[in-house]
mmCIF file of C-alpha atoms in Angstrom:
data_model
loop_
_atom_site.group_PDB
_atom_site.id
_atom_site.type_symbol
_atom_site.label_atom_id
_atom_site.label_comp_id
_atom_site.label_asym_id
_atom_site.label_seq_id
_atom_site.Cartn_x
_atom_site.Cartn_y
_atom_site.Cartn_z
ATOM 1 C CA MET A 118 0.000 0.000 0.000
ATOM 2 C CA GLU A 119 2.873 2.385 0.778
ATOM 3 C CA LYS A 120 4.016 2.527 -2.846
ATOM 4 C CA TYR A 121 0.559 3.587 -4.016
ATOM 5 C CA TYR A 122 0.482 6.486 -1.557
ATOM 6 C CA MET A 123 3.887 7.516 -2.864
ATOM 7 C CA ALA A 124 2.742 7.334 -6.486
ATOM 8 C CA ALA A 125 -0.454 9.210 -5.632
ATOM 9 C CA MET A 126 1.678 12.019 -4.198
ATOM 10 C CA GLY A 127 3.448 12.133 -7.552
ATOM 11 C CA GLY A 128 0.155 13.090 -9.172
ATOM 12 C CA ALA A 129 0.432 16.577 -7.663
ATOM 13 C CA ASP A 130 1.859 18.797 -10.388
ATOM 14 C CA GLY A 131 4.864 20.558 -8.855
ATOM 15 C CA LEU A 132 5.642 17.985 -6.161
ATOM 16 C CA GLY A 133 8.856 16.378 -7.388
ATOM 17 C CA ASN A 134 10.991 13.472 -6.241
ATOM 18 C CA LYS A 135 13.032 15.513 -3.772
ATOM 19 C CA SER A 136 9.907 16.914 -2.102
ATOM 20 C CA ILE A 137 8.296 13.473 -1.918
ATOM 21 C CA ALA A 138 11.503 12.045 -0.422
ATOM 22 C CA LEU A 139 11.551 14.849 2.173
ATOM 23 C CA LEU A 140 7.920 14.252 3.135
ATOM 24 C CA VAL A 141 8.400 10.490 3.407
ATOM 25 C CA LYS A 142 11.488 10.967 5.571
ATOM 26 C CA TYR A 143 9.818 13.577 7.796
ATOM 27 C CA PHE A 144 6.636 11.588 8.414
ATOM 28 C CA GLY A 145 8.156 8.106 8.234
ATOM 29 C CA SER A 146 5.989 6.937 5.330
ATOM 30 C CA ALA A 147 4.081 8.212 2.326
ATOM 31 C CA GLN A 148 0.842 7.062 3.909
ATOM 32 C CA ALA A 149 1.497 9.188 7.006
ATOM 33 C CA ALA A 150 2.396 12.182 4.836
ATOM 34 C CA TRP A 151 -0.810 11.770 2.843
ATOM 35 C CA SER A 152 -2.948 11.974 5.999
ATOM 36 C CA ALA A 153 -0.907 14.656 7.830
ATOM 37 C CA ASP A 154 -2.674 17.907 8.674
ATOM 38 C CA VAL A 155 -1.662 21.174 7.045
ATOM 39 C CA ALA A 156 0.243 22.490 10.075
ATOM 40 C CA GLU A 157 2.395 19.356 10.169
ATOM 41 C CA LEU A 158 3.038 19.575 6.439
ATOM 42 C CA ILE A 159 4.214 23.185 6.773
ATOM 43 C CA ASP A 160 6.733 22.092 9.414
ATOM 44 C CA SER A 161 8.173 19.457 7.057
ATOM 45 C CA GLY A 162 10.411 21.945 5.258
ATOM 46 C CA VAL A 163 9.014 21.333 1.785
ATOM 47 C CA ARG A 164 8.961 24.528 -0.280
ATOM 48 C CA LYS A 165 5.703 26.459 -0.274
ATOM 49 C CA ASN A 166 4.682 26.023 -3.929
ATOM 50 C CA ALA A 167 5.244 22.252 -3.927
ATOM 51 C CA LEU A 168 3.403 21.867 -0.630
ATOM 52 C CA GLY A 169 0.496 23.905 -1.925
ATOM 53 C CA ALA A 170 0.249 21.693 -5.004
ATOM 54 C CA PHE A 171 0.205 18.581 -2.820
ATOM 55 C CA ILE A 172 -2.458 19.912 -0.445
ATOM 56 C CA GLU A 173 -4.663 21.014 -3.347
ATOM 57 C CA PHE A 174 -4.279 17.650 -5.115
ATOM 58 C CA ARG A 175 -4.948 15.641 -1.936
ATOM 59 C CA THR A 176 -8.058 17.695 -1.205
ATOM 60 C CA LYS A 177 -9.385 17.258 -4.735
ATOM 61 C CA TYR A 178 -8.577 13.532 -4.938
ATOM 62 C CA PRO A 179 -8.743 12.090 -1.392
ATOM 63 C CA ASP A 180 -9.131 8.521 -2.666
ATOM 64 C CA ALA A 181 -6.261 8.724 -5.177
ATOM 65 C CA PRO A 182 -4.147 5.909 -3.594
ATOM 66 C CA GLU A 183 -7.052 3.457 -3.532
ATOM 67 C CA ASN A 184 -8.130 4.432 -7.039
ATOM 68 C CA LEU A 185 -4.575 3.931 -8.253
ATOM 69 C CA ILE A 186 -4.521 0.387 -6.900
ATOM 70 C CA SER A 187 -7.702 -0.439 -8.819
ATOM 71 C CA TYR A 188 -6.432 1.237 -11.984
ATOM 72 C CA CYS A 189 -3.105 -0.618 -11.978
ATOM 73 C CA ASP A 190 -4.875 -3.908 -11.317
ATOM 74 C CA ARG A 191 -7.280 -3.394 -14.239
ATOM 75 C CA GLN A 192 -4.546 -2.233 -16.590
ATOM 76 C CA LYS A 193 -2.045 -4.922 -15.498
ATOM 77 C CA ILE A 194 0.529 -2.309 -14.514
ATOM 78 C CA ASP A 195 3.068 -2.979 -11.774
ATOM 79 C CA LEU A 196 4.464 -0.312 -9.476
ATOM 80 C CA CYS A 197 7.936 -0.236 -7.919
ATOM 81 C CA CYS A 198 9.003 2.261 -5.261
ATOM 82 C CA ILE A 199 12.456 3.122 -3.992
ATOM 83 C CA LYS A 200 11.936 1.060 -0.834
ATOM 84 C CA ASP A 201 11.222 -2.164 -2.757
ATOM 85 C CA GLU A 202 13.778 -4.969 -3.044
ATOM 86 C CA ASP A 203 13.490 -5.056 -6.828
ATOM 87 C CA TYR A 204 14.271 -1.349 -7.266
ATOM 88 C CA PRO A 205 17.526 -1.184 -9.299
ATOM 89 C CA PRO A 206 20.368 -0.353 -6.837
ATOM 90 C CA LEU A 207 22.338 1.604 -9.436
ATOM 91 C CA LEU A 208 19.391 3.942 -9.986
ATOM 92 C CA LYS A 209 19.362 4.896 -6.306
ATOM 93 C CA GLU A 210 22.810 6.468 -6.693
ATOM 94 C CA ILE A 211 21.719 9.346 -8.930
ATOM 95 C CA ASP A 212 20.656 12.817 -7.906
ATOM 96 C CA SER A 213 16.860 12.834 -7.495
ATOM 97 C CA PRO A 214 16.182 9.149 -8.255
ATOM 98 C CA PRO A 215 12.549 8.392 -9.102
ATOM 99 C CA MET A 216 10.717 7.595 -5.883
ATOM 100 C CA PHE A 217 8.564 5.172 -7.850
ATOM 101 C CA PHE A 218 7.968 4.002 -11.393
ATOM 102 C CA TYR A 219 5.288 2.091 -13.264
ATOM 103 C CA TYR A 220 6.319 -0.911 -15.317
ATOM 104 C CA ARG A 221 5.241 -3.851 -17.405
ATOM 105 C CA GLY A 222 7.445 -6.900 -17.782
ATOM 106 C CA ARG A 223 9.918 -8.491 -15.389
ATOM 107 C CA LEU A 224 12.425 -6.464 -13.386
ATOM 108 C CA GLN A 225 15.966 -7.762 -12.960
ATOM 109 C CA PRO A 226 17.481 -5.155 -10.624
ATOM 110 C CA ASP A 227 20.996 -6.605 -10.446
ATOM 111 C CA THR A 228 21.645 -7.286 -14.115
ATOM 112 C CA MET A 229 24.355 -5.346 -15.944
ATOM 113 C CA ARG A 230 22.787 -2.722 -18.196
ATOM 114 C CA ILE A 231 24.220 -0.639 -21.032
ATOM 115 C CA GLY A 232 22.390 2.242 -22.713
ATOM 116 C CA ILE A 233 22.258 2.822 -26.468
ATOM 117 C CA VAL A 234 20.897 6.194 -27.555
ATOM 118 C CA GLY A 235 20.981 8.464 -30.560
ATOM 119 C CA SER A 236 19.134 10.642 -33.011
ATOM 120 C CA ARG A 237 15.551 10.151 -34.110
ATOM 121 C CA HIS A 238 16.734 11.130 -37.608
ATOM 122 C CA ASN A 239 19.279 8.380 -38.092
ATOM 123 C CA THR A 240 21.171 7.477 -41.245
ATOM 124 C CA ALA A 241 21.477 3.979 -42.709
ATOM 125 C CA TYR A 242 24.896 3.798 -41.033
ATOM 126 C CA GLY A 243 23.355 4.534 -37.637
ATOM 127 C CA GLU A 244 20.625 1.943 -38.152
ATOM 128 C CA ILE A 245 23.140 -0.809 -38.906
ATOM 129 C CA VAL A 246 25.365 0.116 -35.957
ATOM 130 C CA ALA A 247 22.473 0.335 -33.465
ATOM 131 C CA LEU A 248 21.053 -3.025 -34.556
ATOM 132 C CA GLU A 249 24.440 -4.757 -34.324
ATOM 133 C CA LEU A 250 25.324 -3.201 -30.966
ATOM 134 C CA GLY A 251 21.952 -4.148 -29.493
ATOM 135 C CA LYS A 252 22.163 -7.703 -30.806
ATOM 136 C CA ASP A 253 25.768 -8.357 -29.777
ATOM 137 C CA LEU A 254 25.584 -6.749 -26.338
ATOM 138 C CA ALA A 255 22.373 -8.606 -25.503
ATOM 139 C CA ALA A 256 23.933 -11.833 -26.770
ATOM 140 C CA ALA A 257 26.774 -11.275 -24.316
ATOM 141 C CA GLY A 258 24.237 -11.144 -21.476
ATOM 142 C CA LEU A 259 23.962 -7.394 -20.995
ATOM 143 C CA THR A 260 20.567 -5.736 -20.834
ATOM 144 C CA VAL A 261 20.232 -2.984 -23.440
ATOM 145 C CA VAL A 262 18.456 0.165 -22.252
ATOM 146 C CA SER A 263 17.024 2.868 -24.484
ATOM 147 C CA GLY A 264 14.040 5.197 -24.793
ATOM 148 C CA MET A 265 11.883 3.554 -27.499
ATOM 149 C CA ALA A 266 11.945 6.753 -29.549
ATOM 150 C CA ARG A 267 12.062 6.745 -33.328
ATOM 151 C CA GLY A 268 15.447 6.147 -34.880
ATOM 152 C CA ILE A 269 18.458 4.815 -32.992
ATOM 153 C CA ASP A 270 16.507 3.891 -29.834
ATOM 154 C CA SER A 271 14.099 1.643 -31.727
ATOM 155 C CA PHE A 272 16.873 -0.076 -33.679
ATOM 156 C CA ALA A 273 18.836 -0.723 -30.470
ATOM 157 C CA HIS A 274 15.780 -2.375 -28.884
ATOM 158 C CA ARG A 275 15.106 -4.463 -31.987
ATOM 159 C CA GLY A 276 18.694 -5.641 -32.135
ATOM 160 C CA ALA A 277 18.635 -6.633 -28.457
ATOM 161 C CA LEU A 278 15.395 -8.579 -28.871
ATOM 162 C CA LYS A 279 17.081 -10.813 -31.449
ATOM 163 C CA THR A 280 19.363 -12.322 -28.817
ATOM 164 C CA GLY A 281 18.391 -11.193 -25.326
ATOM 165 C CA ARG A 282 16.796 -8.634 -23.119
ATOM 166 C CA THR A 283 16.041 -4.908 -23.304
ATOM 167 C CA VAL A 284 14.501 -2.138 -21.182
ATOM 168 C CA ALA A 285 12.563 0.831 -22.566
ATOM 169 C CA VAL A 286 12.291 3.979 -20.447
ATOM 170 C CA LEU A 287 9.386 6.037 -21.748
ATOM 171 C CA GLY A 288 9.107 9.791 -22.065
ATOM 172 C CA CYS A 289 5.346 9.530 -21.443
ATOM 173 C CA GLY A 290 2.957 7.492 -19.326
ATOM 174 C CA ILE A 291 3.150 3.730 -19.600
ATOM 175 C CA ASN A 292 -0.313 3.527 -21.189
ATOM 176 C CA PHE A 293 0.627 5.975 -23.930
ATOM 177 C CA ILE A 294 2.539 4.296 -26.764
ATOM 178 C CA TYR A 295 4.770 6.831 -28.485
ATOM 179 C CA PRO A 296 5.562 6.836 -31.285
ATOM 180 C CA PRO A 297 2.375 4.910 -32.206
ATOM 181 C CA GLU A 298 4.134 2.835 -34.870
ATOM 182 C CA ASN A 299 6.116 1.186 -32.051
ATOM 183 C CA LYS A 300 3.080 -0.681 -30.708
ATOM 184 C CA LYS A 301 4.453 -4.086 -31.737
ATOM 185 C CA LEU A 302 7.884 -3.210 -30.341
ATOM 186 C CA TYR A 303 6.232 -2.155 -27.075
ATOM 187 C CA GLU A 304 4.501 -5.530 -26.816
ATOM 188 C CA GLU A 305 7.687 -7.463 -27.586
ATOM 189 C CA ILE A 306 9.676 -5.564 -24.959
ATOM 190 C CA THR A 307 6.940 -6.196 -22.382
ATOM 191 C CA GLU A 308 7.190 -9.930 -23.059
ATOM 192 C CA ARG A 309 10.994 -10.138 -23.058
ATOM 193 C CA GLY A 310 12.159 -7.217 -20.960
ATOM 194 C CA VAL A 311 10.672 -4.192 -19.210
ATOM 195 C CA ILE A 312 8.746 -1.069 -20.180
ATOM 196 C CA LEU A 313 8.908 1.568 -17.423
ATOM 197 C CA SER A 314 7.961 5.169 -16.737
ATOM 198 C CA GLU A 315 7.853 7.468 -13.721
ATOM 199 C CA PHE A 316 5.048 9.538 -15.258
ATOM 200 C CA PRO A 317 1.311 9.051 -14.596
ATOM 201 C CA PRO A 318 0.140 6.179 -16.828
ATOM 202 C CA GLN A 319 -1.955 8.254 -19.248
ATOM 203 C CA LEU A 320 0.372 11.263 -19.574
ATOM 204 C CA PRO A 321 1.249 12.071 -23.211
ATOM 205 C CA PRO A 322 4.814 13.130 -24.067
ATOM 206 C CA ASN A 323 5.789 16.801 -23.989
ATOM 207 C CA SER A 324 8.943 18.888 -24.219
ATOM 208 C CA LYS A 325 9.723 18.431 -20.512
ATOM 209 C CA THR A 326 9.219 14.682 -20.183
ATOM 210 C CA PHE A 327 12.028 13.505 -22.456
ATOM 211 C CA PRO A 328 14.959 15.248 -20.699
ATOM 212 C CA THR A 329 13.542 14.019 -17.377
ATOM 213 C CA ARG A 330 13.324 10.490 -18.799
ATOM 214 C CA ASN A 331 16.928 10.638 -20.033
ATOM 215 C CA ARG A 332 18.321 10.843 -16.487
ATOM 216 C CA ILE A 333 16.720 7.460 -15.735
ATOM 217 C CA ILE A 334 18.300 5.850 -18.797
ATOM 218 C CA ALA A 335 21.702 7.110 -17.617
ATOM 219 C CA GLY A 336 21.001 6.125 -14.013
ATOM 220 C CA LEU A 337 20.092 2.532 -14.849
ATOM 221 C CA CYS A 338 23.266 1.859 -16.840
ATOM 222 C CA ARG A 339 26.947 1.209 -16.252
ATOM 223 C CA GLY A 340 27.640 3.036 -19.496
ATOM 224 C CA ILE A 341 25.931 4.918 -22.315
ATOM 225 C CA ILE A 342 26.704 4.493 -26.017
ATOM 226 C CA VAL A 343 25.827 7.387 -28.323
ATOM 227 C CA VAL A 344 25.483 6.013 -31.862
ATOM 228 C CA GLU A 345 24.483 9.088 -33.851
ATOM 229 C CA ALA A 346 23.753 12.592 -32.626
ATOM 230 C CA GLY A 347 23.614 16.065 -34.084
ATOM 231 C CA GLN A 348 25.069 18.945 -32.141
ATOM 232 C CA LYS A 349 21.766 19.574 -30.318
ATOM 233 C CA SER A 350 20.525 15.993 -30.071
ATOM 234 C CA GLY A 351 18.590 14.918 -26.982
ATOM 235 C CA ALA A 352 20.924 11.917 -26.802
ATOM 236 C CA LEU A 353 23.630 14.314 -25.620
ATOM 237 C CA ILE A 354 21.463 15.120 -22.592
ATOM 238 C CA THR A 355 21.631 11.435 -21.676
ATOM 239 C CA SER A 356 25.410 11.369 -22.096
ATOM 240 C CA THR A 357 25.711 14.507 -19.936
ATOM 241 C CA TYR A 358 23.718 12.832 -17.172
ATOM 242 C CA ALA A 359 25.916 9.739 -17.545
ATOM 243 C CA GLY A 360 29.040 11.828 -17.028
ATOM 244 C CA GLU A 361 27.544 13.538 -13.984
ATOM 245 C CA TYR A 362 26.618 10.176 -12.467
ATOM 246 C CA GLY A 363 30.084 8.699 -13.007
ATOM 247 C CA ARG A 364 28.927 6.342 -15.745
ATOM 248 C CA ASP A 365 31.039 5.493 -18.794
ATOM 249 C CA VAL A 366 30.342 7.367 -22.011
ATOM 250 C CA PHE A 367 31.051 5.659 -25.341
ATOM 251 C CA ALA A 368 30.601 7.120 -28.808
ATOM 252 C CA ILE A 369 30.563 5.777 -32.345
ATOM 253 C CA PRO A 370 32.730 7.925 -34.651
ATOM 254 C CA GLY A 371 31.446 9.204 -37.981
ATOM 255 C CA GLN A 372 32.492 11.269 -40.951
ATOM 256 C CA ILE A 373 33.610 14.752 -39.960
ATOM 257 C CA TYR A 374 31.130 16.401 -42.350
ATOM 258 C CA ALA A 375 28.151 14.214 -41.399
ATOM 259 C CA GLU A 376 25.558 16.206 -39.434
ATOM 260 C CA MET A 377 24.398 13.163 -37.462
ATOM 261 C CA SER A 378 27.969 12.392 -36.341
ATOM 262 C CA LYS A 379 28.921 15.860 -35.107
ATOM 263 C CA GLY A 380 27.642 15.182 -31.603
ATOM 264 C CA CYS A 381 29.477 11.861 -31.348
ATOM 265 C CA ASN A 382 32.715 13.266 -32.729
ATOM 266 C CA ASN A 383 32.538 16.122 -30.229
ATOM 267 C CA LEU A 384 31.985 13.654 -27.382
ATOM 268 C CA ILE A 385 35.102 11.739 -28.420
ATOM 269 C CA ARG A 386 37.096 14.970 -28.567
ATOM 270 C CA GLU A 387 35.878 15.782 -25.038
ATOM 271 C CA GLY A 388 36.954 12.416 -23.629
ATOM 272 C CA ALA A 389 34.281 9.838 -24.447
ATOM 273 C CA THR A 390 35.624 6.395 -25.330
ATOM 274 C CA LEU A 391 35.646 5.708 -29.058
ATOM 275 C CA ILE A 392 34.179 2.296 -29.870
ATOM 276 C CA LYS A 393 33.725 0.446 -33.141
ATOM 277 C CA ASN A 394 31.659 -2.531 -32.012
ATOM 278 C CA ALA A 395 30.215 -4.370 -29.016
ATOM 279 C CA GLN A 396 33.482 -6.138 -28.266
ATOM 280 C CA ASP A 397 35.128 -2.785 -27.534
ATOM 281 C CA VAL A 398 32.528 -2.243 -24.805
ATOM 282 C CA LEU A 399 32.937 -5.750 -23.415
ATOM 283 C CA ASP A 400 36.703 -5.255 -23.278
ATOM 284 C CA GLU A 401 36.183 -2.145 -21.130
ATOM 285 C CA TYR A 402 34.393 -4.310 -18.556
ATOM 286 C CA ASN A 403 36.700 -7.320 -18.885
ATOM 287 C CA ILE A 404 33.888 -9.425 -20.292
ATOM 288 C CA GLU A 405 35.911 -11.921 -22.224
ATOM 289 C CA LYS A 406 33.932 -12.499 -25.382
ATOM 290 C CA ILE A 407 30.629 -12.104 -27.126
ATOM 291 C CA CYS A 408 28.702 -15.242 -26.412
ATOM 292 C CA ALA A 409 26.310 -14.981 -29.309
ATOM 293 C CA GLU A 410 25.196 -18.424 -30.370
ATOM 294 C CA PRO A 411 26.329 -19.696 -33.769
ATOM 295 C CA LYS A 412 23.722 -19.563 -36.498
ATOM 296 C CA ASN A 413 21.455 -22.623 -36.672
ATOM 297 C CA SER A 414 22.389 -23.653 -33.119
ATOM 298 C CA LYS A 415 19.741 -24.421 -30.527
ATOM 299 C CA PRO A 416 18.997 -21.706 -27.925
ATOM 300 C CA ILE A 417 20.663 -22.121 -24.566
ATOM 301 C CA GLU A 418 18.101 -23.648 -22.231
ATOM 302 C CA LEU A 419 18.338 -23.338 -18.448
ATOM 303 C CA ASP A 420 16.107 -24.975 -15.880
ATOM 304 C CA GLU A 421 14.701 -22.880 -13.023
ATOM 305 C CA THR A 422 17.528 -23.675 -10.586
ATOM 306 C CA GLU A 423 20.276 -23.051 -13.151
ATOM 307 C CA ALA A 424 18.700 -19.692 -14.016
ATOM 308 C CA LYS A 425 18.516 -18.745 -10.343
ATOM 309 C CA VAL A 426 22.181 -19.604 -9.764
ATOM 310 C CA LEU A 427 23.242 -17.737 -12.913
ATOM 311 C CA LYS A 428 21.341 -14.620 -11.811
ATOM 312 C CA ASN A 429 23.568 -14.432 -8.713
ATOM 313 C CA ILE A 430 26.870 -14.583 -10.613
ATOM 314 C CA PRO A 431 28.158 -11.159 -11.708
ATOM 315 C CA PHE A 432 29.563 -10.209 -15.102
ATOM 316 C CA ASP A 433 32.356 -7.949 -13.887
ATOM 317 C CA LYS A 434 34.155 -10.031 -11.238
ATOM 318 C CA TYR A 435 34.852 -13.604 -10.164
ATOM 319 C CA ILE A 436 33.168 -14.951 -7.023
ATOM 320 C CA SER A 437 33.589 -18.224 -5.150
ATOM 321 C CA ASP A 438 31.091 -21.051 -4.937
ATOM 322 C CA ASP A 439 30.684 -20.233 -1.224
ATOM 323 C CA GLU A 440 29.602 -16.700 -2.131
ATOM 324 C CA ILE A 441 27.110 -18.096 -4.626
ATOM 325 C CA LEU A 442 25.774 -20.551 -2.061
ATOM 326 C CA ILE A 443 25.041 -17.703 0.353
ATOM 327 C CA GLN A 444 22.853 -16.080 -2.291
ATOM 328 C CA VAL A 445 21.061 -19.344 -3.163
ATOM 329 C CA ASP A 446 20.954 -20.810 0.317
ATOM 330 C CA GLU A 447 18.376 -23.546 -0.355
ATOM 331 C CA LEU A 448 20.950 -25.481 -2.433
ATOM 332 C CA GLU A 449 23.336 -28.105 -1.155
ATOM 333 C CA TRP A 450 27.008 -27.580 -2.057
ATOM 334 C CA SER A 451 27.123 -30.777 -4.125
ATOM 335 C CA ASP A 452 24.103 -29.658 -6.169
ATOM 336 C CA LEU A 453 25.681 -26.255 -6.745
ATOM 337 C CA ALA A 454 28.898 -27.865 -7.983
ATOM 338 C CA ASN A 455 26.971 -29.854 -10.598
ATOM 339 C CA ILE A 456 25.004 -26.778 -11.682
ATOM 340 C CA LEU A 457 28.202 -24.749 -12.099
ATOM 341 C CA ILE A 458 29.650 -27.478 -14.309
ATOM 342 C CA GLU A 459 26.491 -27.395 -16.452
ATOM 343 C CA LEU A 460 26.588 -23.607 -16.704
ATOM 344 C CA GLU A 461 30.236 -23.731 -17.738
ATOM 345 C CA ASN A 462 29.497 -26.395 -20.352
ATOM 346 C CA LYS A 463 26.698 -24.225 -21.744
ATOM 347 C CA GLY A 464 29.030 -21.243 -22.024
ATOM 348 C CA CYS A 465 27.185 -19.167 -19.425
ATOM 349 C CA VAL A 466 30.065 -18.873 -16.922
ATOM 350 C CA VAL A 467 33.839 -19.120 -16.922
ATOM 351 C CA GLU A 468 35.887 -20.541 -14.059
ATOM 352 C CA ASP A 469 39.284 -19.411 -12.822
ATOM 353 C CA ALA A 470 40.944 -21.047 -9.806
ATOM 354 C CA GLY A 471 37.617 -22.129 -8.334
ATOM 355 C CA ARG A 472 35.923 -18.752 -8.872
ATOM 356 C CA TYR A 473 33.197 -17.945 -11.403
ATOM 357 C CA LYS A 474 32.122 -15.052 -13.602
ATOM 358 C CA ARG A 475 29.072 -14.813 -15.845
ATOM 359 C CA THR A 476 29.480 -14.455 -19.603
ATOM 360 C CA PHE A 477 25.926 -14.976 -20.799
ATOM 361 C CA GLY A 478 22.279 -15.023 -19.769
ATOM 362 C CA GLY A 479 20.083 -13.225 -17.289
#
């Protein structure tokens, strides 16, 4: 119930994440803040305009939390708040993390994510690069994150869906498919990844929602790849957020006279890492190889226990079987040993001196 009170507070236009966080901290919960009297709210320290917006909204819609529960249930929308176990830990590190977000699909908070962004007005070159990067990075077990916009974003998602998993962060409410021609892509991502948004479910996109959305793309990811971008591209907002959050920024180079490569070339000049393909990214994280399956091979199949063990093995470091056993404590050591052998045979993990690192899956 707490998360629905928090999301209901977000319906007040002018009450942002920082104000919600302050109210929740002051009163101990969103539910307590929702029912607090005006004098108590004034003492909370929230700025006057934001507080006024909240009081007006709460007065006008006293049953908003309960109505939100019913709406999400009817629409098959899930809600995650910052206090939940499945809230992505990396996202909590940013300035003004979303206190909640709506989503469809299956969250995997601890997976390694990489963002691929770029211009809506891509060239054929950008299309090919985005598709290949999405496909190869997803095949290596990384989750590809983008914004489901026209152009580079859509191609990155489509590439990732060929071999693995992807996350779309929307610049509108989760019940508003934009652009409309991406309806099928939306459905495919819901089935094989996650669609998420911090905006009210029926909010259409506007000039303010996309820059706000871009901070979440950067916050979810270890690194951001800019494929194509003009000098004023919105993708550069995402890369700026990535730099501010201490994330890695990668850029695809292009011809010096090409308008859609000017942003990328400038990023490289300013210190972004030049990459040519997915392997360059994997090398940065010491992920040993792209584990894309050979053509005409059967998909890698994992049973429920193998998948659970694999989920608890990181991509970026080796851990011991004892460390894995702590995370999957219902297993016996002998069973874990057999599962690790199977995962190694399937190419999902590599072993070094009795320690394991993931190379695929999840």
